[in-house]
Coordinates of C-alpha atoms in Angstrom, one line a residue:
Chain Y
X22 CA 0.0 0.0 0.0
X23 CA 1.3 3.4 -1.0
X24 CA -0.5 6.3 0.6
X25 CA -1.3 9.0 -1.9
X26 CA -0.2 12.6 -1.2
X27 CA -3.8 13.6 -0.3
X28 CA -3.9 10.8 2.3
X29 CA -1.5 12.7 4.4
X30 CA -2.8 15.1 7.1
X31 CA -3.6 18.6 6.0
X32 CA -1.3 21.5 7.1
X33 CA -2.0 22.9 10.5
X34 CA -0.9 26.0 12.4
X35 CA 0.8 24.4 15.4
X36 CA 1.3 20.9 16.5
X37 CA 0.3 19.4 19.8
X38 CA 3.6 18.1 21.1
X39 CA 2.3 16.3 24.2
X40 CA 3.3 12.7 24.6
X41 CA 3.6 10.1 27.3
X42 CA 6.3 8.3 29.3
X43 CA 4.3 5.2 30.1
X44 CA 1.1 6.6 31.7
X45 CA 2.7 10.0 32.6
X46 CA 2.0 12.8 30.2
X47 CA 4.9 15.2 29.3
X48 CA 4.6 18.4 27.4
X49 CA 7.5 17.9 25.0
X50 CA 8.8 14.7 23.3
X51 CA 12.5 15.8 23.5
X52 CA 14.5 14.6 26.5
X53 CA 18.2 14.6 27.3
X54 CA 20.0 11.3 27.1
X55 CA 21.5 9.4 29.9
X56 CA 25.2 10.1 30.4
X57 CA 25.1 13.2 28.2
X58 CA 23.6 15.7 30.6
X59 CA 25.0 14.7 34.0
X60 CA 22.0 15.5 36.3
X61 CA 20.9 18.5 34.3
X62 CA 22.5 21.3 36.4
X63 CA 25.4 22.0 34.0
X64 CA 23.0 22.5 31.2
X65 CA 21.0 25.1 33.1
X66 CA 22.9 28.1 31.6
X67 CA 22.1 27.0 28.1
X68 CA 18.5 25.9 28.0
X69 CA 15.2 25.8 29.9
X70 CA 15.3 22.4 31.7
X71 CA 11.7 22.7 32.6
X72 CA 10.6 22.9 28.9
X73 CA 12.2 19.6 28.1
X74 CA 10.1 16.4 28.2
X75 CA 12.5 15.3 31.0
X76 CA 16.1 15.4 32.1
X77 CA 17.4 11.8 31.8
X78 CA 20.0 11.6 34.5
X79 CA 23.3 9.8 34.1
X80 CA 23.0 6.2 35.1
X81 CA 23.3 5.9 38.9
X82 CA 24.5 2.9 40.8
X83 CA 24.2 2.0 44.5
X84 CA 27.8 3.0 45.3
X85 CA 30.1 5.8 44.1
X86 CA 32.1 4.8 41.1
X87 CA 35.3 6.4 40.0
X88 CA 34.8 5.5 36.4
X89 CA 37.6 4.3 34.2
X90 CA 41.2 5.5 33.6
X91 CA 41.8 8.1 30.9
X92 CA 41.9 8.4 27.9
X93 CA 38.1 7.9 27.9
X94 CA 37.1 9.5 24.6
X95 CA 38.1 9.5 21.0
X96 CA 36.4 11.6 18.3
X97 CA 35.3 9.6 15.3
X98 CA 33.8 10.5 12.0
X99 CA 30.3 12.0 12.8
X100 CA 30.6 10.5 16.3
X101 CA 32.7 9.7 19.3
X102 CA 33.8 6.6 21.1
X103 CA 33.7 6.8 24.9
X104 CA 34.4 4.6 27.9
X105 CA 33.6 6.6 31.0
X106 CA 32.7 3.6 33.1
X107 CA 29.6 5.2 34.8
X108 CA 31.6 7.6 37.0
X109 CA 29.2 9.0 39.6
X110 CA 28.7 9.6 43.3
X111 CA 26.0 6.9 43.8
X112 CA 22.3 6.9 44.7
X113 CA 22.6 8.7 48.0
X114 CA 24.0 11.8 46.4
X115 CA 21.5 11.7 43.6
X116 CA 18.6 11.6 46.1
X117 CA 20.3 14.2 48.4
X118 CA 21.2 16.9 45.9
X119 CA 20.5 16.3 42.2
X120 CA 16.9 15.2 42.2
X121 CA 15.8 17.8 44.7
X122 CA 17.6 20.5 42.6
X123 CA 15.7 19.4 39.5
X124 CA 12.4 19.2 41.4
X125 CA 12.8 22.6 42.9
X126 CA 13.6 23.9 39.5
X127 CA 10.4 22.4 38.1
X128 CA 12.1 20.0 35.8
X129 CA 11.0 16.4 35.3
X130 CA 13.5 13.7 35.9
X131 CA 13.7 10.3 34.2
X132 CA 16.2 8.5 36.4
X133 CA 18.6 6.1 34.7
X134 CA 19.7 3.2 37.0
X135 CA 22.4 0.7 36.4
X136 CA 23.7 -2.3 38.4
X137 CA 25.9 -5.3 38.2
X138 CA 23.2 -7.7 39.5
X139 CA 19.4 -8.0 39.4
X140 CA 19.2 -7.2 43.2
X141 CA 21.1 -3.9 42.7
X142 CA 18.5 -2.7 40.1
X143 CA 15.7 -3.7 42.5
X144 CA 17.3 -1.8 45.4
X145 CA 17.9 1.3 43.3
X146 CA 14.2 1.3 42.2
X147 CA 13.2 0.8 45.9
X148 CA 15.3 3.7 47.0
X149 CA 13.9 5.9 44.3
X150 CA 10.3 5.1 44.9
X151 CA 8.3 8.3 45.2
X152 CA 11.3 10.6 44.7
X153 CA 10.1 14.1 44.1
X154 CA 10.3 15.2 40.5
X155 CA 10.9 11.7 39.1
X156 CA 8.5 10.9 36.3
X157 CA 10.0 7.7 35.0
X158 CA 12.8 5.1 35.4
X159 CA 15.1 4.2 32.6
X160 CA 16.7 0.8 33.3
X161 CA 20.2 0.8 31.7
X162 CA 20.9 -2.9 31.0
X163 CA 23.1 -2.1 28.0
X164 CA 26.1 -0.1 29.1
X165 CA 29.0 -1.4 26.9
X166 CA 31.6 -0.2 29.3
X167 CA 31.1 -2.7 32.1
X168 CA 33.8 -5.2 33.0
X169 CA 32.1 -8.3 31.7
X170 CA 30.9 -7.3 28.3
X171 CA 29.5 -10.8 27.6
X172 CA 27.2 -10.4 30.6
X173 CA 25.4 -7.3 29.5
X174 CA 21.8 -8.0 30.5
X175 CA 20.4 -6.6 27.3
X176 CA 22.3 -9.2 25.3
X177 CA 20.2 -12.0 26.9
X178 CA 16.4 -11.9 26.8
X179 CA 16.1 -14.0 30.0
X180 CA 18.5 -11.7 31.9
X181 CA 16.8 -8.6 30.6
X182 CA 13.4 -10.0 31.7
X183 CA 14.8 -10.7 35.2
X184 CA 16.0 -7.2 35.7
X185 CA 12.8 -5.6 34.5
X186 CA 10.7 -7.9 36.6
X187 CA 12.7 -7.1 39.7
X188 CA 12.4 -3.3 39.0
X189 CA 8.7 -3.7 38.4
X190 CA 8.2 -5.5 41.6
X191 CA 10.2 -2.9 43.5
X192 CA 8.1 -0.1 42.2
X193 CA 4.8 -1.1 40.7
X194 CA 3.7 2.4 39.9
X195 CA 6.5 4.3 38.1
X196 CA 6.8 4.2 34.3
X197 CA 9.7 2.0 33.5
X198 CA 11.7 2.0 30.3
X199 CA 14.4 -0.6 29.4
X200 CA 17.4 0.8 27.6
X201 CA 18.6 -1.7 25.0
X202 CA 21.8 -2.4 23.1
X203 CA 21.9 -2.6 19.3
X204 CA 24.7 -5.2 19.6
X205 CA 22.3 -8.1 19.5
X206 CA 21.0 -10.4 16.8
X207 CA 17.3 -9.7 17.4
X208 CA 16.5 -6.5 19.4
X209 CA 12.8 -7.1 19.1
X210 CA 12.9 -10.3 21.1
X211 CA 14.9 -8.5 23.8
X212 CA 12.4 -5.7 23.9
X213 CA 9.6 -8.2 24.1
X214 CA 11.3 -9.9 27.1
X215 CA 11.6 -6.5 28.8
X216 CA 7.9 -5.8 28.3
X217 CA 7.0 -9.3 29.5
X218 CA 9.1 -8.5 32.6
X219 CA 7.1 -5.3 33.3
X220 CA 8.6 -2.6 31.2
X221 CA 6.2 0.1 30.1
X222 CA 8.5 1.3 27.3
X223 CA 11.7 0.8 25.5
X224 CA 14.7 3.2 25.2
X225 CA 16.6 2.5 22.0
X226 CA 19.5 2.6 21.5
X227 CA 22.5 2.6 23.8
X228 CA 26.0 3.0 22.1
X229 CA 27.5 0.4 19.8
X230 CA 30.7 -1.3 21.0
X231 CA 33.6 0.1 19.0
X232 CA 37.4 0.5 18.9
X233 CA 39.8 3.1 17.7
X234 CA 43.6 2.5 17.4
X235 CA 46.0 5.4 17.9
X236 CA 48.5 5.3 15.1
X237 CA 51.0 7.4 17.1
X238 CA 51.1 5.3 20.2
X239 CA 50.3 2.1 18.2
X240 CA 47.8 1.2 20.9
X241 CA 44.0 1.4 21.4
X242 CA 43.0 5.1 21.8
X243 CA 41.0 4.4 24.9
X244 CA 42.5 3.1 28.2
X245 CA 39.6 0.6 28.4
X246 CA 40.4 -0.5 24.8
X247 CA 36.8 -0.6 23.6
X248 CA 34.1 2.0 24.1
X249 CA 30.6 3.0 23.1
X250 CA 30.1 4.7 19.7
X251 CA 27.6 7.5 19.6
X252 CA 26.6 10.4 17.4
X253 CA 25.1 10.8 13.9
X254 CA 27.3 7.9 12.7
X255 CA 25.0 5.4 14.5
X256 CA 21.7 7.1 13.6
X257 CA 20.7 4.6 10.8
X258 CA 21.3 1.7 13.2
X259 CA 19.2 3.3 15.9
X260 CA 16.4 4.0 13.4
X261 CA 16.5 0.4 12.3
X262 CA 16.2 -0.8 15.9
X263 CA 13.3 1.6 16.6
X264 CA 11.6 0.4 13.4
X265 CA 12.0 -3.3 14.3
X266 CA 10.7 -2.8 17.9
X267 CA 7.7 -0.8 16.8
X268 CA 7.0 -3.4 14.1
X269 CA 7.0 -6.1 16.8
X270 CA 5.0 -4.2 19.4
X271 CA 2.9 -1.4 18.0
X272 CA 1.4 -0.4 21.4
X273 CA 4.7 -0.2 23.3
X274 CA 6.1 3.4 23.6
X275 CA 9.7 3.9 22.4
X276 CA 12.1 6.6 23.6
X277 CA 14.2 6.8 20.4
X278 CA 17.8 8.0 20.4
X279 CA 21.1 7.7 18.5
X280 CA 22.7 10.6 16.7
X281 CA 19.9 13.1 16.8
X282 CA 21.2 16.5 16.0
X283 CA 18.2 18.2 14.3
X284 CA 14.5 18.3 14.3
X285 CA 14.5 16.4 11.0
X286 CA 16.6 13.7 12.7
X287 CA 14.1 13.6 15.5
X288 CA 11.2 13.4 13.0
X289 CA 12.8 10.3 11.5
X290 CA 12.6 8.5 14.9
X291 CA 9.0 9.6 15.4
X292 CA 8.0 8.3 12.0
X293 CA 9.8 5.1 12.6
X294 CA 7.8 4.5 15.8
X295 CA 9.3 6.5 18.7
X296 CA 6.8 8.6 20.8
X297 CA 9.6 10.6 22.3
X298 CA 13.4 11.1 21.7
X299 CA 16.5 11.7 23.6
X300 CA 19.3 14.0 22.5
X301 CA 22.7 12.8 23.7
X302 CA 26.0 13.4 22.0
X303 CA 24.7 16.5 20.2
X304 CA 24.7 18.2 23.6
X305 CA 28.5 18.0 23.7
X306 CA 28.7 20.1 20.6
X307 CA 25.8 22.3 21.4
X308 CA 24.4 22.3 25.0
X309 CA 21.3 24.1 23.7
X310 CA 20.6 21.2 21.2
X311 CA 17.6 19.6 23.0
X312 CA 15.7 23.0 23.1
X313 CA 16.6 23.8 19.5
X314 CA 15.7 20.3 18.3
X315 CA 12.3 20.5 20.1
X316 CA 11.5 23.7 18.2
X317 CA 12.7 22.2 14.9
X318 CA 10.7 19.1 15.5
X319 CA 7.5 21.1 16.1
X320 CA 8.1 23.0 13.0
X321 CA 8.9 19.9 11.0
X322 CA 5.7 18.2 12.2
X323 CA 3.6 21.3 11.4
X324 CA 5.1 21.7 8.0
X325 CA 4.1 18.1 7.2
X326 CA 0.6 18.7 8.4
X327 CA 0.5 16.8 11.6
X328 CA -1.9 18.3 14.1
X329 CA -0.6 16.0 16.9
X330 CA 2.8 14.5 17.5
X331 CA 1.0 11.3 18.3
X332 CA -0.4 11.2 14.7
X333 CA 3.1 10.9 13.4
X334 CA 4.3 8.1 15.7
X335 CA 5.1 5.2 13.4
X336 CA 3.7 6.9 10.4
X337 CA 6.4 5.6 8.1
X338 CA 5.2 2.1 8.7
X339 CA 1.9 2.8 6.9
X340 CA 3.6 2.7 3.5
X341 CA 5.5 -0.6 4.2
X342 CA 3.4 -3.7 4.4
X343 CA 6.1 -6.3 4.4
X344 CA 7.6 -7.6 7.7
X345 CA 10.7 -5.7 8.9
Chain W
X11 CA 36.9 46.2 37.9
X12 CA 38.3 46.8 34.5
X13 CA 36.9 44.7 31.7
X14 CA 40.1 44.8 29.8
X15 CA 43.0 42.4 30.3
X16 CA 45.5 40.5 28.2
X17 CA 45.2 43.0 25.3
X18 CA 48.6 44.4 24.5
X19 CA 48.8 44.5 20.7
X20 CA 49.2 47.7 18.8
X21 CA 50.3 49.7 21.7
X22 CA 53.6 50.8 23.2
X23 CA 54.1 48.0 25.7
X24 CA 56.4 49.8 28.1
X25 CA 54.2 52.8 28.2
X26 CA 51.2 50.6 28.6
X27 CA 52.8 48.9 31.5
X28 CA 53.5 52.2 33.2
X29 CA 49.9 53.3 32.6
X30 CA 48.4 50.0 33.8
X31 CA 50.5 50.0 36.9
X32 CA 49.6 53.6 37.7
X33 CA 45.9 53.4 37.0
X34 CA 44.8 49.9 37.8
X35 CA 44.6 48.4 41.2
X36 CA 43.2 45.0 40.7
X37 CA 43.5 42.4 43.4
X38 CA 42.9 38.9 42.2
X39 CA 40.0 37.7 44.3
X40 CA 39.7 34.0 45.0
X41 CA 36.7 33.0 42.8
X42 CA 34.6 30.4 44.6
X43 CA 33.0 27.9 42.2
X44 CA 29.5 29.1 43.0
X45 CA 30.3 32.8 42.3
X46 CA 31.8 32.1 38.9
X47 CA 30.4 34.0 35.9
X48 CA 27.6 32.1 34.2
X49 CA 28.8 30.9 30.8
X50 CA 26.9 32.1 27.7
X51 CA 26.6 30.7 24.2
X52 CA 27.0 33.3 21.5
X53 CA 27.5 33.8 17.8
X54 CA 31.0 35.3 17.9
X55 CA 32.2 37.3 14.9
X56 CA 35.9 37.3 13.9
X57 CA 37.0 40.9 14.1
X58 CA 40.8 40.3 14.1
X59 CA 43.2 37.7 13.0
X60 CA 46.9 37.9 13.7
X61 CA 49.6 35.4 12.8
X62 CA 51.9 34.9 15.7
X63 CA 54.7 32.5 14.8
X64 CA 53.2 29.1 14.4
X65 CA 49.9 30.3 15.9
X66 CA 46.9 32.4 15.0
X67 CA 45.5 34.9 17.4
X68 CA 41.8 35.6 16.9
X69 CA 39.9 38.5 18.2
X70 CA 36.3 37.7 18.5
X71 CA 33.3 39.9 19.1
X72 CA 31.6 37.8 21.8
X73 CA 29.1 39.9 23.8
X74 CA 28.8 39.0 27.5
X75 CA 31.6 36.4 27.5
X76 CA 34.3 38.7 28.9
X77 CA 32.2 40.6 31.4
X78 CA 33.3 38.8 34.5
X79 CA 35.9 36.5 32.9
X80 CA 39.2 36.0 34.8
X81 CA 42.6 35.0 33.6
X82 CA 42.9 31.2 33.6
X83 CA 39.4 30.7 32.2
X84 CA 38.7 29.4 28.8
X85 CA 36.1 29.3 26.0
X86 CA 35.1 26.6 23.6
X87 CA 34.3 26.8 19.9
X88 CA 32.2 24.6 17.7
X89 CA 34.0 23.6 14.5
X90 CA 33.0 22.8 11.0
X91 CA 29.7 24.5 10.7
X92 CA 26.2 23.0 10.9
X93 CA 26.9 20.0 8.7
X94 CA 30.2 19.2 10.4
X95 CA 31.3 15.6 11.0
X96 CA 33.3 17.0 13.9
X97 CA 30.9 17.0 16.7
X98 CA 33.0 18.1 19.7
X99 CA 34.0 21.6 20.7
X100 CA 37.6 22.8 20.9
X101 CA 38.8 24.6 24.1
X102 CA 41.0 27.7 24.1
X103 CA 42.4 29.7 27.0
X104 CA 41.1 33.3 27.2
X105 CA 44.3 35.3 26.4
X106 CA 42.6 38.7 26.6
X107 CA 39.4 40.5 27.2
X108 CA 38.4 44.0 26.0
X109 CA 34.8 44.8 26.6
X110 CA 32.8 42.7 24.1
X111 CA 35.8 41.3 22.4
X112 CA 38.0 38.4 23.5
X113 CA 41.3 37.0 22.3
X114 CA 42.3 33.4 21.9
X115 CA 45.4 31.7 20.5
X116 CA 44.9 28.7 18.2
X117 CA 47.5 26.1 17.4
X118 CA 46.8 23.7 14.6
X119 CA 46.6 20.1 16.0
X120 CA 44.1 18.5 13.6
X121 CA 41.2 19.0 11.3
X122 CA 39.2 21.0 13.9
X123 CA 41.8 23.5 14.8
X124 CA 42.8 23.7 11.1
X125 CA 39.2 24.7 10.3
X126 CA 39.3 27.4 13.0
X127 CA 42.6 28.7 11.7
X128 CA 41.0 29.0 8.2
X129 CA 38.4 31.5 9.5
X130 CA 38.5 35.0 8.1
X131 CA 37.4 38.4 9.2
X132 CA 33.6 38.5 9.4
X133 CA 33.2 34.8 9.9
X134 CA 30.9 33.7 12.8
X135 CA 31.8 31.0 15.3
X136 CA 29.7 29.3 17.9
X137 CA 31.3 30.3 21.2
X138 CA 30.7 29.3 24.8
X139 CA 32.4 31.0 27.8
X140 CA 33.8 31.9 30.2
X141 CA 34.4 28.4 31.5
X142 CA 36.5 26.8 34.2
X143 CA 38.3 27.8 37.4
X144 CA 40.5 30.9 37.1
X145 CA 44.0 31.3 38.6
X146 CA 43.9 31.9 42.3
X147 CA 45.5 35.0 43.8
X148 CA 49.1 34.9 45.1
X149 CA 49.9 35.6 48.7
X150 CA 49.7 39.3 49.5
X151 CA 52.7 41.1 48.0
X152 CA 54.3 37.9 46.9
X153 CA 56.4 37.6 43.8
X154 CA 55.0 35.3 41.1
X155 CA 56.9 33.0 38.7
X156 CA 55.0 32.2 35.6
X157 CA 56.2 29.2 33.6
X158 CA 54.7 28.6 30.1
X159 CA 55.2 26.0 27.5
X160 CA 54.4 27.1 23.9
X161 CA 50.9 28.7 23.6
X162 CA 50.4 28.1 27.3
X163 CA 51.7 31.6 27.6
X164 CA 48.4 32.8 26.2
X165 CA 46.6 32.3 29.5
X166 CA 49.3 34.2 31.3
X167 CA 49.3 37.6 29.6
X168 CA 46.2 38.8 31.5
X169 CA 47.4 37.2 34.7
X170 CA 50.8 39.0 34.4
X171 CA 49.1 42.3 33.8
X172 CA 46.8 41.9 36.8
X173 CA 49.6 40.8 39.1
X174 CA 51.8 43.7 38.0
X175 CA 48.9 46.1 38.5
X176 CA 48.3 44.7 42.0
X177 CA 51.9 45.3 42.9
X178 CA 53.3 41.8 42.6
X179 CA 56.7 41.3 41.2
X180 CA 56.4 38.9 38.2
X181 CA 59.1 36.7 36.6
X182 CA 58.4 34.5 33.7
X183 CA 59.9 31.6 31.8
X184 CA 58.6 31.0 28.3
X185 CA 59.7 27.9 26.5
X186 CA 58.9 26.0 23.3
X187 CA 60.4 23.4 21.0
X188 CA 61.2 26.1 18.4
X189 CA 61.2 29.9 18.4
X190 CA 58.1 30.1 16.3
X191 CA 56.2 28.3 19.0
X192 CA 56.9 30.9 21.6
X193 CA 54.0 33.3 22.3
X194 CA 53.9 36.9 23.6
X195 CA 57.6 37.3 24.4
X196 CA 57.4 41.1 23.8
X197 CA 54.4 41.4 26.1
X198 CA 56.1 39.5 28.8
X199 CA 59.3 41.5 28.4
X200 CA 57.3 44.6 29.2
X201 CA 55.4 43.1 32.1
X202 CA 58.1 41.1 33.9
X203 CA 61.1 42.0 36.0
X204 CA 62.9 38.8 34.9
X205 CA 62.1 37.0 31.7
X206 CA 63.8 33.8 30.5
X207 CA 63.2 32.3 27.1
X208 CA 64.1 28.7 26.2
X209 CA 63.9 26.7 23.0
X210 CA 64.8 23.1 22.6
X211 CA 66.4 23.8 19.2
X212 CA 68.2 26.9 20.3
X213 CA 66.4 29.1 17.8
X214 CA 65.5 31.6 20.5
X215 CA 66.7 32.3 24.0
X216 CA 68.6 29.6 25.9
X217 CA 68.8 26.1 24.4
X218 CA 66.9 23.8 26.7
X219 CA 63.7 23.5 28.5
X220 CA 61.9 25.7 30.9
X221 CA 62.7 23.3 33.7
X222 CA 66.4 24.0 33.2
X223 CA 65.7 27.6 34.2
X224 CA 63.0 27.3 36.8
X225 CA 65.3 26.3 39.7
X226 CA 67.3 29.6 39.2
X227 CA 64.1 31.7 39.6
X228 CA 62.4 29.8 42.4
X229 CA 64.4 31.5 45.2
X230 CA 62.8 34.9 44.3
X231 CA 59.2 33.6 44.1
X232 CA 56.4 33.2 46.5
X233 CA 54.1 31.3 44.2
X234 CA 54.4 29.6 40.8
X235 CA 51.9 29.4 38.0
X236 CA 52.5 26.9 35.1
X237 CA 50.7 26.3 31.9
X238 CA 51.8 23.9 29.2
X239 CA 52.0 20.2 28.3
X240 CA 51.4 17.7 31.1
X241 CA 55.1 16.5 31.4
X242 CA 56.2 20.1 31.9
X243 CA 53.5 20.8 34.5
X244 CA 54.5 17.7 36.4
X245 CA 58.2 18.7 36.4
X246 CA 57.5 22.3 37.4
X247 CA 55.1 21.2 40.1
X248 CA 57.8 18.9 41.5
X249 CA 60.5 21.6 41.3
X250 CA 58.2 24.1 43.1
X251 CA 57.2 21.5 45.8
X252 CA 60.8 20.7 46.4
X253 CA 61.3 24.4 47.1
X254 CA 58.3 24.6 49.3
X255 CA 56.2 26.7 46.9
X256 CA 52.7 26.3 45.8
X257 CA 52.4 25.8 42.0
X258 CA 49.1 26.4 40.3
X259 CA 49.0 24.3 37.1
X260 CA 46.6 24.9 34.2
X261 CA 46.1 21.6 32.5
X262 CA 45.1 20.9 28.9
X263 CA 43.1 17.6 28.9
X264 CA 41.1 16.3 26.0
X265 CA 37.5 17.5 26.5
X266 CA 34.3 16.5 24.7
X267 CA 31.9 19.1 26.1
X268 CA 33.9 21.7 28.2
X269 CA 30.9 22.3 30.5
X270 CA 31.0 19.3 32.9
X271 CA 28.6 16.8 31.5
X272 CA 30.7 14.3 29.6
X273 CA 33.2 13.2 32.3
X274 CA 35.9 12.8 29.6
X275 CA 38.6 15.2 30.9
X276 CA 39.1 13.8 34.4
X277 CA 42.3 13.8 36.4
X278 CA 43.2 12.1 39.7
X279 CA 43.3 15.0 42.2
X280 CA 43.7 14.9 46.0
X281 CA 40.9 16.9 47.7
X282 CA 40.9 19.0 50.8
X283 CA 39.7 16.0 52.7
X284 CA 42.7 14.0 51.7
X285 CA 40.6 11.8 49.4
X286 CA 41.6 11.5 45.7
X287 CA 38.9 11.7 43.1
X288 CA 38.6 11.9 39.3
X289 CA 37.9 15.6 38.9
X290 CA 36.8 17.3 35.6
X291 CA 39.4 19.6 34.1
X292 CA 36.7 21.7 32.6
X293 CA 34.7 22.7 35.7
X294 CA 36.9 21.7 38.6
X295 CA 40.0 23.0 36.7
X296 CA 41.7 23.7 34.4
X297 CA 43.6 25.3 37.2
X298 CA 44.6 22.9 40.0
X299 CA 47.1 23.1 42.8
X300 CA 50.0 21.1 41.3
X301 CA 50.8 19.3 44.6
X302 CA 47.2 17.9 44.5
X303 CA 47.4 16.5 41.0
X304 CA 48.6 12.8 40.9
X305 CA 50.6 13.1 37.8
X306 CA 52.0 9.6 38.1
X307 CA 48.5 8.2 38.1
X308 CA 47.2 10.0 35.0
X309 CA 46.0 7.2 32.7
X310 CA 45.6 4.8 35.5
X311 CA 42.9 3.9 38.0
X312 CA 44.6 4.0 41.5
X313 CA 43.2 1.6 44.1
X314 CA 42.7 4.4 46.6
X315 CA 40.7 6.6 44.3
X316 CA 37.2 7.5 45.5
X317 CA 34.8 5.0 43.9
X318 CA 37.6 2.7 42.5
X319 CA 36.4 -0.2 44.7
X320 CA 33.0 -0.2 43.0
X321 CA 34.7 -0.6 39.6
X322 CA 36.3 -3.9 40.7
X323 CA 33.2 -5.2 42.4
X324 CA 31.1 -5.0 39.3
X325 CA 30.6 -8.6 38.4

């Protein structure tokens, strides 16, 4: 089926940008991305945090983590490779300073949690239950910079299910998104396992595992050898993942991310099936990027005649009737 | 407080020094992190380009950036334009401020800095600043020794002016691999009581490195400031410590964001509580007290670092 031009929505003045994280309505579909905005505070001089859909905070763990040795980053064509190793002060500090600061500011927080074991995720969700200003949990089961790469939860549907089921049991009410890795054979089956475990939505995608070799030192550029690749270089991979997940589960909301630097990029994710997007690496080059992109996305949707953002979610699938 | 510092081109330097010393009385206040000027993101127009040896010095019209900026702070520039494949910003020390214009010195390292060096008068750059922790004040009346490697001297021009104006005696050592990689030698000649210049190839000043000269000048100093490559900072910090002097080092670490969100530019630094942490060069630095930087552990994850245990415990 190929929709004719007049099957498309008519032009409208402004577009209703409201969307949802699980059952929670948010006014703007553009969020920051975990690990690319710290806990929001550093971006405050450059944009209105309260206007964003939410600030997605850097993945927090139970204990303080130093992160990895340097060098931690290498710039790549239209991207960057990083291995920070989830440096952060731990859940106590997040609850004591960062979340109250965001809440006092009037910003919504989507809190990313990470752990080395199922029980750690459950304990983090328990600690965060009812935290002021928190609108959703993002469960990071796909950080490529953990010590045992082969044990990344998101690479095994059963392990992914176990983490999401534990988080759901720890906090039955909060909207929960599972953040997935593209480095799997069948991302849709991992997404389905997460939903079966209790996830309300899927965040896609985390970085791709990559490597850069320094031709001056003749060694890997990063101290950790491998790192996570992000930026526009991975955008087509991210879009493919969002497409496949939406194809498999039309009713499950997707927070799409991977190399979004413009409103047109964000629109691609919406059309592929995302109901909200995160802006990550673009923030490093332009700390105002999430705000700029949300304006550009609103304009792009209006110019294509969409009265509501929700009308555009997955729209690109209408023209494709074969299985992905 | 004057909004002009570090700008010495196109004027009689000796006369300017007299005038500055006579008319300006600028103590260097300690700037607590919370009181730092809020950075702004502006479209900055290139209003001056000057070739200085191997470097290019840009004067940029960047309203609001210099208002409360202090020597030691830096700015970042986006590179490559809107469709750039280079996503990350490049950081440059503020070498001077004059009202709405600022000066930076750019050395070509790779495609990003090459792109910047190709900018012409009238071109517009995406600029963020001021960023980072400025140089702390010296002890009252104390003499300062400034030690710079290459374009590291850029962040010292304004500092030297302010120190002179506040009545501090200033000595400087400027070193580089080659003569064309020295920066602001005439300016420092006008501003300092003692100036030593070193080059590794002997093309200017004494043949050797700054660290060959520093021990001769430490006896007259109350505090040392150093800016340059990490091995130089490490050596000067050690020389200063051996002489019982505080050495403020301004580090140049690879940054992705420059504003404290990416955690790329960290260094192992000993805190006031005695605990070592990975601190961000961009917001906790770039100026650190040299004795607190664990130079030997850069590139490693020391066991006693705050949070290191959790790295090992992870599955």
